[in-house]
Amino acid sequence: MQLIYPYSSNGSLLIGGVPALTLAETYGTPLYAYDAGLLRSAYHAYKTAFDAAGLNVAIHYACKANLNLSVMRVLQECGAGVDVTSGGELFRALKAGFTPAHVVFSGVGKTNAELEEAITLGIHQLNAESAEELERAAAIAARLNKHIAVCLRVNPDVDAKTHAKITTGKKDNKFGIPFEQVETLFATYKNHAQLKLVGLTTHIGSQLLDVAPYREAYTRLAAMVQSLRAAGHTVERLDIGGGLGIQYTPDQQAPNLNEYARIVHETVAGLGCSLAIEPGRSLVGNAGYLLTKVIDVKKTPAKNYLVVDAAMNDLARPAMYDAYHHIVPALKTSSASATVYDVVGPICETGDTFTKDRPLPVFERDDVAVLLSAGAYGAAMASTYNARPLVAEVLCNAGTHTLIRRRQTRDEMIALEV
Ligand SMILES: *Cc1c(COP(=O)(O)O)cnc(C)c1O
């Protein structure tokens, strides 16, 4: 399937109706740009698919994928809840307009301070990752005399068939509680005054293009619910995780959401639990673009390098997960010829390479290149390695553009050092 990226009749790549070159000229490069319309349509695609399957599923945006407050707010205004994985994300979620009643707190190592903060606020749900964490949460809830609803994150031991670094549902991954322990924990906390085990959750990995592993995981989850109920426990919520993939390469196909909704319908809908999902990447990934300027076109006997002003500190995915990002010119030139390039950043590591041996349109010095599908785990994972400032971010919406994070200054970069 072709990747979709619109060009105007005069050859300008359009991001939310705004020419990419206008953005680069207005805000400088490197620059992250997001299309608010695509954020909304990604959210509504889930809603539509669930509606068509007759399902009522709450959508909690897993905000670690993109933490910009304005991006979070677009999804909040669509009606999303939020899934956070740290106290910092919880803070951001509240700043973005989510209320505690819309917050689910996931994550493998919540500190006592984070648990106390979440329980004090009265968040919707805590997703517990271990018996040990549950013990700490129960003690904190008792001490504060505050109620907290908890889902146990179960590890279904399912292979999500995605990149090893983002597979989370196998029994040798650090995530979740083994099935054998779940019933014991429900029994242990059955009469706890403050902590109430209300259901189960699972999340098997990220960037899944094949939905078959979900069927396997949800089938096991449903069996677990049945056996808990048979043992006299109440199970009223199922949080079925995130992880649906997006199209990064021209030959990939994103999972069909209708097929996904059908799996949800067939495996867990009949249990009568309230249902929620936690998508991250699939809500924001294809709505984001990284704009970068060509510093030099370096030619060696072996290679043509496009040395660009963005680097692995701005977008870590290629270096970290061998990820592919499609690269297109901000302005199409008339020359149809292609050259094979390595596209590299200025950082002093060979890993600072966006792509190798890729046929691309001819680029010249100062041309602007755009990396597509950069909305998820892009800006969110950025660092200041090589004393490179965090880049600016803009939100485009039907032909308008707004700065939503300015570029970090050099003084700000050293301001924490005493
Ligand atoms: C990261 C994460 C998600 C979101 O994953 P995506 O692949 O971005 O959809 C959902 N739930 C949990 C618990 C996570 O850790």
CSV table of C-alpha atoms and ligand atoms in Angstrom, one decimal:
chain,number,residue,atom,x,y,z
A,1,MET,CA,0.0,0.0,0.0
A,2,GLN,CA,1.3,3.5,-0.9
A,3,LEU,CA,2.1,5.8,2.0
A,4,ILE,CA,-0.1,8.9,1.8
A,5,TYR,CA,1.5,12.3,1.9
A,6,PRO,CA,-0.1,15.1,-0.1
A,7,TYR,CA,1.7,17.5,-2.3
A,8,SER,CA,0.2,20.7,-3.6
A,9,SER,CA,0.1,21.3,-7.4
A,10,ASN,CA,3.3,23.3,-7.2
A,11,GLY,CA,5.2,20.5,-5.6
A,12,SER,CA,5.0,21.4,-1.9
A,13,LEU,CA,4.6,18.7,0.7
A,14,LEU,CA,1.6,19.7,2.8
A,15,ILE,CA,1.4,19.0,6.5
A,16,GLY,CA,-2.1,19.8,7.8
A,17,GLY,CA,-2.6,22.0,4.8
A,18,VAL,CA,0.7,24.0,5.4
A,19,PRO,CA,3.6,23.7,3.1
A,20,ALA,CA,6.5,22.0,4.9
A,21,LEU,CA,8.9,24.6,3.5
A,22,THR,CA,6.9,27.4,5.2
A,23,LEU,CA,7.2,25.6,8.5
A,24,ALA,CA,11.0,25.1,8.0
A,25,GLU,CA,11.4,28.7,7.1
A,26,THR,CA,9.2,30.0,9.9
A,27,TYR,CA,10.5,27.9,12.8
A,28,GLY,CA,13.9,26.6,11.6
A,29,THR,CA,15.1,23.0,11.5
A,30,PRO,CA,15.2,20.3,12.8
A,31,LEU,CA,11.4,20.6,13.6
A,32,TYR,CA,8.7,18.3,14.5
A,33,ALA,CA,5.3,19.1,12.9
A,34,TYR,CA,2.0,17.4,13.7
A,35,ASP,CA,-1.2,17.4,11.8
A,36,ALA,CA,-4.2,17.8,14.2
A,37,GLY,CA,-6.6,16.5,11.6
A,38,LEU,CA,-4.7,13.2,11.4
A,39,LEU,CA,-4.6,13.0,15.2
A,40,ARG,CA,-8.4,13.3,15.3
A,41,SER,CA,-8.9,10.9,12.4
A,42,ALA,CA,-6.7,8.3,14.1
A,43,TYR,CA,-8.9,8.5,17.2
A,44,HIS,CA,-12.1,8.4,15.3
A,45,ALA,CA,-11.0,5.4,13.2
A,46,TYR,CA,-11.0,3.4,16.5
A,47,LYS,CA,-14.3,4.8,17.5
A,48,THR,CA,-15.8,3.9,14.1
A,49,ALA,CA,-14.5,0.4,14.1
A,50,PHE,CA,-15.8,-0.3,17.7
A,51,ASP,CA,-19.1,1.3,16.9
A,52,ALA,CA,-19.5,-0.9,13.8
A,53,ALA,CA,-18.8,-4.0,15.9
A,54,GLY,CA,-21.4,-2.8,18.5
A,55,LEU,CA,-18.7,-2.4,21.2
A,56,ASN,CA,-18.3,0.3,23.8
A,57,VAL,CA,-14.6,0.6,24.4
A,58,ALA,CA,-13.0,3.5,26.3
A,59,ILE,CA,-9.8,4.7,24.5
A,60,HIS,CA,-7.0,5.7,26.8
A,61,TYR,CA,-4.2,7.4,24.9
A,62,ALA,CA,-0.9,5.9,26.0
A,63,CYS,CA,0.8,9.3,26.2
A,64,LYS,CA,4.4,8.1,26.4
A,65,ALA,CA,4.3,8.0,22.6
A,66,ASN,CA,4.0,11.7,22.4
A,67,LEU,CA,4.0,13.9,25.5
A,68,ASN,CA,3.5,17.3,24.0
A,69,LEU,CA,0.7,19.0,25.9
A,70,SER,CA,-1.0,20.3,22.8
A,71,VAL,CA,-0.9,16.9,21.1
A,72,MET,CA,-2.4,15.3,24.3
A,73,ARG,CA,-5.0,18.0,24.4
A,74,VAL,CA,-6.2,17.3,20.8
A,75,LEU,CA,-6.9,13.7,21.8
A,76,GLN,CA,-8.4,14.8,25.2
A,77,GLU,CA,-10.8,17.0,23.2
A,78,CYS,CA,-11.8,14.0,21.0
A,79,GLY,CA,-12.9,12.3,24.2
A,80,ALA,CA,-9.9,10.1,25.0
A,81,GLY,CA,-8.8,9.1,28.5
A,82,VAL,CA,-5.1,8.7,29.1
A,83,ASP,CA,-2.7,6.0,30.1
A,84,VAL,CA,0.4,7.2,32.0
A,85,THR,CA,3.6,5.3,33.0
A,86,SER,CA,5.2,7.7,35.4
A,87,GLY,CA,4.5,10.6,37.8
A,88,GLY,CA,5.8,12.9,35.2
A,89,GLU,CA,3.3,11.7,32.7
A,90,LEU,CA,0.6,12.0,35.3
A,91,PHE,CA,1.6,15.6,35.8
A,92,ARG,CA,1.5,16.3,32.1
A,93,ALA,CA,-1.8,14.5,31.6
A,94,LEU,CA,-3.5,16.8,34.2
A,95,LYS,CA,-1.8,19.9,32.6
A,96,ALA,CA,-3.2,18.7,29.2
A,97,GLY,CA,-6.8,18.8,30.6
A,98,PHE,CA,-7.4,15.2,31.6
A,99,THR,CA,-9.0,14.7,35.0
A,100,PRO,CA,-7.9,12.0,37.4
A,101,ALA,CA,-11.1,10.1,36.5
A,102,HIS,CA,-9.7,9.6,33.0
A,103,VAL,CA,-6.3,8.4,34.1
A,104,VAL,CA,-5.0,4.8,34.0
A,105,PHE,CA,-1.5,4.4,35.6
A,106,SER,CA,0.5,1.6,34.0
A,107,GLY,CA,4.2,0.8,34.2
A,108,VAL,CA,6.6,-1.8,35.5
A,109,GLY,CA,8.2,0.1,38.4
A,110,LYS,CA,6.0,2.7,40.1
A,111,THR,CA,7.7,4.2,43.1
A,112,ASN,CA,5.9,4.7,46.4
A,113,ALA,CA,5.9,8.5,45.8
A,114,GLU,CA,4.2,7.9,42.4
A,115,LEU,CA,1.6,5.5,43.9
A,116,GLU,CA,0.8,7.9,46.7
A,117,GLU,CA,0.3,10.7,44.2
A,118,ALA,CA,-2.0,8.7,42.0
A,119,ILE,CA,-4.0,7.2,44.9
A,120,THR,CA,-4.4,10.6,46.5
A,121,LEU,CA,-5.7,12.1,43.3
A,122,GLY,CA,-8.2,9.3,43.0
A,123,ILE,CA,-7.3,8.1,39.5
A,124,HIS,CA,-9.6,5.8,37.6
A,125,GLN,CA,-7.4,2.8,37.7
A,126,LEU,CA,-4.0,1.5,38.6
A,127,ASN,CA,-2.6,-1.3,36.5
A,128,ALA,CA,-0.4,-3.4,38.9
A,129,GLU,CA,2.6,-5.2,37.5
A,130,SER,CA,3.5,-7.5,40.3
A,131,ALA,CA,2.4,-9.0,43.6
A,132,GLU,CA,5.1,-6.8,45.2
A,133,GLU,CA,3.8,-3.6,43.7
A,134,LEU,CA,0.2,-4.6,44.7
A,135,GLU,CA,1.5,-5.0,48.3
A,136,ARG,CA,3.0,-1.5,48.3
A,137,ALA,CA,-0.1,0.0,46.7
A,138,ALA,CA,-2.4,-1.6,49.2
A,139,ALA,CA,-0.3,-0.4,52.2
A,140,ILE,CA,-0.3,3.2,50.8
A,141,ALA,CA,-4.1,3.1,50.1
A,142,ALA,CA,-4.7,1.9,53.6
A,143,ARG,CA,-2.4,4.5,55.2
A,144,LEU,CA,-4.2,7.3,53.2
A,145,ASN,CA,-7.6,5.7,53.7
A,146,LYS,CA,-8.3,6.2,50.0
A,147,HIS,CA,-9.9,3.8,47.6
A,148,ILE,CA,-8.2,2.6,44.5
A,149,ALA,CA,-9.4,0.4,41.7
A,150,VAL,CA,-6.7,-2.0,40.4
A,151,CYS,CA,-6.4,-4.2,37.3
A,152,LEU,CA,-3.7,-6.9,37.4
A,153,ARG,CA,-1.5,-6.8,34.3
A,154,VAL,CA,-1.3,-10.4,33.3
A,155,ASN,CA,1.5,-11.8,31.1
A,156,PRO,CA,-0.3,-14.1,28.6
A,157,ASP,CA,3.0,-15.5,27.3
A,158,VAL,CA,2.1,-14.7,23.7
A,159,ASP,CA,4.6,-13.8,21.0
A,160,ALA,CA,3.6,-10.4,19.5
A,161,LYS,CA,5.9,-11.1,16.6
A,162,THR,CA,7.3,-7.6,16.7
A,163,HIS,CA,10.8,-6.1,17.4
A,164,ALA,CA,12.4,-7.8,20.4
A,165,LYS,CA,12.9,-4.5,22.3
A,166,ILE,CA,9.2,-3.8,22.2
A,167,THR,CA,7.8,-7.3,22.8
A,168,THR,CA,6.3,-7.3,26.2
A,169,GLY,CA,3.9,-10.3,26.6
A,170,LYS,CA,6.3,-13.3,26.7
A,171,LYS,CA,6.9,-15.0,30.0
A,172,ASP,CA,10.6,-14.0,30.0
A,173,ASN,CA,9.8,-10.3,29.5
A,174,LYS,CA,9.8,-8.1,32.6
A,175,PHE,CA,6.1,-7.2,32.3
A,176,GLY,CA,3.1,-8.5,34.0
A,177,ILE,CA,2.0,-11.2,36.4
A,178,PRO,CA,2.1,-14.9,35.4
A,179,PHE,CA,-1.3,-16.5,35.0
A,180,GLU,CA,-0.7,-18.9,37.9
A,181,GLN,CA,-0.4,-16.0,40.4
A,182,VAL,CA,-3.5,-14.1,39.4
A,183,GLU,CA,-6.1,-16.1,41.3
A,184,THR,CA,-4.1,-16.1,44.5
A,185,LEU,CA,-3.8,-12.3,44.4
A,186,PHE,CA,-7.6,-12.0,43.9
A,187,ALA,CA,-8.1,-14.2,46.9
A,188,THR,CA,-5.5,-12.2,49.0
A,189,TYR,CA,-7.1,-8.8,48.3
A,190,LYS,CA,-10.7,-10.0,48.3
A,191,ASN,CA,-11.6,-8.2,51.5
A,192,HIS,CA,-9.2,-5.3,51.4
A,193,ALA,CA,-10.9,-2.1,52.6
A,194,GLN,CA,-9.2,0.3,50.2
A,195,LEU,CA,-7.7,-1.6,47.3
A,196,LYS,CA,-10.2,-3.3,45.0
A,197,LEU,CA,-9.1,-5.7,42.3
A,198,VAL,CA,-11.6,-4.9,39.6
A,199,GLY,CA,-10.2,-6.6,36.5
A,200,LEU,CA,-7.3,-7.6,34.3
A,201,THR,CA,-5.1,-5.9,31.8
A,202,THR,CA,-2.6,-7.0,29.2
A,203,HIS,CA,-0.3,-5.4,26.7
A,204,ILE,CA,1.7,-7.7,24.6
A,205,GLY,CA,4.0,-5.3,22.6
A,206,SER,CA,4.2,-2.5,20.2
A,207,GLN,CA,4.0,-2.0,16.5
A,208,LEU,CA,2.0,-5.2,15.9
A,209,LEU,CA,1.0,-5.4,12.2
A,210,ASP,CA,-0.6,-8.8,12.6
A,211,VAL,CA,-3.6,-8.9,14.8
A,212,ALA,CA,-3.5,-12.7,15.4
A,213,PRO,CA,-1.5,-12.4,18.6
A,214,TYR,CA,-4.3,-10.3,20.1
A,215,ARG,CA,-6.8,-13.2,19.5
A,216,GLU,CA,-4.4,-15.5,21.4
A,217,ALA,CA,-3.8,-13.1,24.2
A,218,TYR,CA,-7.5,-12.1,24.6
A,219,THR,CA,-8.6,-15.7,24.5
A,220,ARG,CA,-6.3,-16.5,27.4
A,221,LEU,CA,-7.5,-13.3,29.2
A,222,ALA,CA,-11.2,-14.4,28.8
A,223,ALA,CA,-10.4,-17.9,30.2
A,224,MET,CA,-8.7,-16.2,33.1
A,225,VAL,CA,-11.8,-14.1,33.8
A,226,GLN,CA,-14.0,-17.3,33.7
A,227,SER,CA,-11.8,-19.2,36.1
A,228,LEU,CA,-11.7,-16.2,38.5
A,229,ARG,CA,-15.4,-16.0,38.4
A,230,ALA,CA,-15.7,-19.7,39.0
A,231,ALA,CA,-13.6,-19.2,42.1
A,232,GLY,CA,-16.1,-16.6,43.3
A,233,HIS,CA,-14.3,-13.4,42.3
A,234,THR,CA,-15.8,-10.3,40.6
A,235,VAL,CA,-14.2,-9.2,37.4
A,236,GLU,CA,-15.7,-6.1,35.9
A,237,ARG,CA,-13.1,-4.4,33.9
A,238,LEU,CA,-10.8,-5.5,31.0
A,239,ASP,CA,-8.1,-3.2,29.8
A,240,ILE,CA,-6.8,-4.9,26.6
A,241,GLY,CA,-3.7,-2.8,26.0
A,242,GLY,CA,-2.3,-1.0,23.0
A,243,GLY,CA,0.3,-1.9,20.5
A,244,LEU,CA,-1.4,-1.7,17.2
A,245,GLY,CA,1.1,-0.9,14.5
A,246,ILE,CA,1.2,1.8,11.8
A,247,GLN,CA,2.5,1.9,8.3
A,248,TYR,CA,6.1,3.0,8.1
A,249,THR,CA,7.3,1.5,4.9
A,250,PRO,CA,5.5,1.6,1.5
A,251,ASP,CA,4.9,-2.2,1.6
A,252,GLN,CA,3.6,-2.4,5.1
A,253,GLN,CA,-0.1,-2.4,5.9
A,254,ALA,CA,-1.5,-1.2,9.2
A,255,PRO,CA,-3.8,-3.6,11.0
A,256,ASN,CA,-7.4,-3.4,9.9
A,257,LEU,CA,-9.3,-1.9,12.8
A,258,ASN,CA,-12.5,-3.7,11.9
A,259,GLU,CA,-10.7,-7.0,12.1
A,260,TYR,CA,-9.2,-6.0,15.4
A,261,ALA,CA,-12.7,-4.9,16.7
A,262,ARG,CA,-14.1,-8.3,15.5
A,263,ILE,CA,-11.4,-10.1,17.6
A,264,VAL,CA,-12.3,-8.0,20.6
A,265,HIS,CA,-16.0,-8.8,20.0
A,266,GLU,CA,-15.3,-12.5,19.6
A,267,THR,CA,-13.0,-13.0,22.5
A,268,VAL,CA,-13.9,-10.7,25.4
A,269,ALA,CA,-17.1,-8.7,24.6
A,270,GLY,CA,-19.4,-11.5,25.9
A,271,LEU,CA,-17.9,-11.3,29.4
A,272,GLY,CA,-19.9,-8.3,30.3
A,273,CYS,CA,-16.9,-6.4,31.5
A,274,SER,CA,-16.3,-2.7,30.8
A,275,LEU,CA,-13.6,-2.5,28.1
A,276,ALA,CA,-10.8,-0.1,27.5
A,277,ILE,CA,-7.7,0.0,25.2
A,278,GLU,CA,-4.5,1.9,25.5
A,279,PRO,CA,-3.2,2.8,22.0
A,280,GLY,CA,-0.2,5.1,21.7
A,281,ARG,CA,1.7,4.9,18.4
A,282,SER,CA,-1.4,4.3,16.3
A,283,LEU,CA,-3.0,7.6,17.5
A,284,VAL,CA,0.0,9.8,16.9
A,285,GLY,CA,2.6,8.1,14.7
A,286,ASN,CA,1.4,9.0,11.3
A,287,ALA,CA,0.4,12.5,12.3
A,288,GLY,CA,4.0,13.5,13.0
A,289,TYR,CA,6.8,14.7,10.6
A,290,LEU,CA,10.5,15.5,11.3
A,291,LEU,CA,11.7,18.3,9.1
A,292,THR,CA,15.4,18.5,8.6
A,293,LYS,CA,17.8,20.5,6.4
A,294,VAL,CA,20.6,19.1,4.3
A,295,ILE,CA,23.9,20.5,5.7
A,296,ASP,CA,26.0,18.9,3.0
A,297,VAL,CA,25.9,16.2,0.3
A,298,LYS,CA,29.1,14.4,1.0
A,299,LYS,CA,30.5,12.2,-1.7
A,300,THR,CA,33.0,9.4,-1.1
A,301,PRO,CA,34.1,6.7,-3.5
A,302,ALA,CA,31.9,4.3,-1.5
A,303,LYS,CA,28.8,6.4,-0.8
A,304,ASN,CA,26.7,9.5,-1.2
A,305,TYR,CA,25.8,10.9,2.2
A,306,LEU,CA,23.1,13.3,3.0
A,307,VAL,CA,24.4,15.0,6.1
A,308,VAL,CA,21.3,16.5,7.7
A,309,ASP,CA,20.7,18.7,10.7
A,310,ALA,CA,18.5,16.2,12.6
A,311,ALA,CA,20.1,13.4,14.4
A,312,MET,CA,19.6,10.3,16.6
A,313,ASN,CA,19.1,12.5,19.6
A,314,ASP,CA,16.0,14.0,17.9
A,315,LEU,CA,14.7,10.7,16.5
A,316,ALA,CA,16.2,7.6,18.1
A,317,ARG,CA,14.0,5.0,16.4
A,318,PRO,CA,16.4,4.1,13.5
A,319,ALA,CA,19.4,3.8,15.8
A,320,MET,CA,17.5,2.0,18.5
A,321,TYR,CA,15.1,-0.3,16.7
A,322,ASP,CA,16.6,-0.3,13.1
A,323,ALA,CA,13.4,1.5,12.3
A,324,TYR,CA,12.4,2.7,8.8
A,325,HIS,CA,11.1,6.2,8.2
A,326,HIS,CA,10.1,7.2,4.7
A,327,ILE,CA,11.9,10.3,3.6
A,328,VAL,CA,10.5,12.8,1.1
A,329,PRO,CA,11.5,16.2,-0.1
A,330,ALA,CA,9.7,19.3,1.2
A,331,LEU,CA,9.7,20.5,-2.3
A,332,LYS,CA,9.5,18.2,-5.3
A,333,THR,CA,11.9,19.2,-8.1
A,334,SER,CA,11.3,18.6,-11.7
A,335,SER,CA,14.3,16.2,-12.0
A,336,ALA,CA,12.9,12.7,-11.8
A,337,SER,CA,16.3,11.1,-11.2
A,338,ALA,CA,17.1,9.3,-8.0
A,339,THR,CA,20.4,8.8,-6.2
A,340,VAL,CA,21.2,6.2,-3.6
A,341,TYR,CA,22.0,7.9,-0.3
A,342,ASP,CA,22.9,7.2,3.3
A,343,VAL,CA,21.1,9.8,5.4
A,344,VAL,CA,23.1,10.6,8.5
A,345,GLY,CA,23.0,13.1,11.3
A,346,PRO,CA,25.9,15.1,12.7
A,347,ILE,CA,26.4,13.0,15.9
A,348,CYS,CA,29.7,11.3,16.5
A,349,GLU,CA,28.4,7.8,16.3
A,350,THR,CA,28.0,5.5,13.3
A,351,GLY,CA,24.6,4.6,14.8
A,352,ASP,CA,23.5,8.2,13.9
A,353,THR,CA,22.2,7.0,10.6
A,354,PHE,CA,18.5,7.4,9.5
A,355,THR,CA,18.9,5.1,6.5
A,356,LYS,CA,21.4,3.3,4.4
A,357,ASP,CA,21.6,2.9,0.6
A,358,ARG,CA,18.1,4.3,0.0
A,359,PRO,CA,17.2,5.5,-3.5
A,360,LEU,CA,15.8,9.1,-3.0
A,361,PRO,CA,15.2,12.1,-5.2
A,362,VAL,CA,18.3,14.2,-5.7
A,363,PHE,CA,18.9,16.5,-2.8
A,364,GLU,CA,21.2,19.5,-2.7
A,365,ARG,CA,22.7,21.5,0.2
A,366,ASP,CA,20.0,23.5,2.1
A,367,ASP,CA,17.1,21.4,0.7
A,368,VAL,CA,14.6,20.3,3.3
A,369,ALA,CA,13.9,16.6,3.8
A,370,VAL,CA,11.0,15.3,5.7
A,371,LEU,CA,10.9,12.0,7.7
A,372,LEU,CA,7.4,10.7,7.8
A,373,SER,CA,5.6,8.8,10.6
A,374,ALA,CA,7.6,10.5,13.2
A,375,GLY,CA,4.8,11.4,15.6
A,376,ALA,CA,5.3,8.4,18.0
A,377,TYR,CA,8.4,7.8,20.1
A,378,GLY,CA,10.1,10.7,18.2
A,379,ALA,CA,10.1,13.9,20.2
A,380,ALA,CA,9.1,11.8,23.3
A,381,MET,CA,12.4,10.0,23.2
A,382,ALA,CA,14.6,12.9,22.3
A,383,SER,CA,17.7,13.8,24.3
A,384,THR,CA,20.3,16.6,24.2
A,385,TYR,CA,23.2,14.3,23.3
A,386,ASN,CA,26.1,16.2,21.7
A,387,ALA,CA,24.7,19.4,23.4
A,388,ARG,CA,22.0,19.6,20.8
A,389,PRO,CA,18.9,21.4,22.0
A,390,LEU,CA,15.5,19.8,22.1
A,391,VAL,CA,13.9,20.8,18.8
A,392,ALA,CA,10.8,23.0,18.3
A,393,GLU,CA,7.4,21.4,17.7
A,394,VAL,CA,4.4,22.9,15.7
A,395,LEU,CA,0.8,21.8,15.4
A,396,CYS,CA,-0.8,22.3,12.0
A,397,ASN,CA,-4.6,22.4,11.6
A,398,ALA,CA,-6.4,22.9,8.4
A,399,GLY,CA,-3.9,25.3,6.9
A,400,THR,CA,-2.8,27.1,10.1
A,401,HIS,CA,0.3,26.5,12.2
A,402,THR,CA,1.0,27.1,15.8
A,403,LEU,CA,4.3,26.8,17.8
A,404,ILE,CA,3.5,24.3,20.6
A,405,ARG,CA,7.1,24.0,21.9
A,406,ARG,CA,9.9,26.4,21.2
A,407,ARG,CA,13.4,25.3,20.6
A,408,GLN,CA,15.4,24.9,23.8
A,409,THR,CA,18.1,27.6,24.2
A,410,ARG,CA,21.7,27.0,25.1
A,411,ASP,CA,21.2,28.8,28.4
A,412,GLU,CA,18.3,26.5,29.2
A,413,MET,CA,20.5,23.5,28.4
A,414,ILE,CA,22.9,24.3,31.2
A,415,ALA,CA,20.4,25.9,33.6
A,416,LEU,CA,20.2,22.8,35.8
A,417,GLU,CA,23.9,22.6,36.5
A,418,VAL,CA,25.1,24.2,39.7
B,1,LIG,C1,3.6,1.6,25.6
B,1,LIG,C2,2.4,1.1,26.1
B,1,LIG,C3,1.2,1.3,25.4
B,1,LIG,C4,1.1,1.9,24.1
B,1,LIG,O1,1.8,1.1,23.1
B,1,LIG,P1,1.7,1.5,21.6
B,1,LIG,O2,2.5,0.5,20.9
B,1,LIG,O3,2.3,2.9,21.4
B,1,LIG,O4,0.3,1.5,21.2
B,1,LIG,C5,0.0,0.8,26.0
B,1,LIG,N1,0.0,0.2,27.2
B,1,LIG,C6,1.1,0.0,27.9
B,1,LIG,C7,1.1,-0.6,29.3
B,1,LIG,C8,2.3,0.5,27.4
B,1,LIG,O5,3.5,0.3,28.1
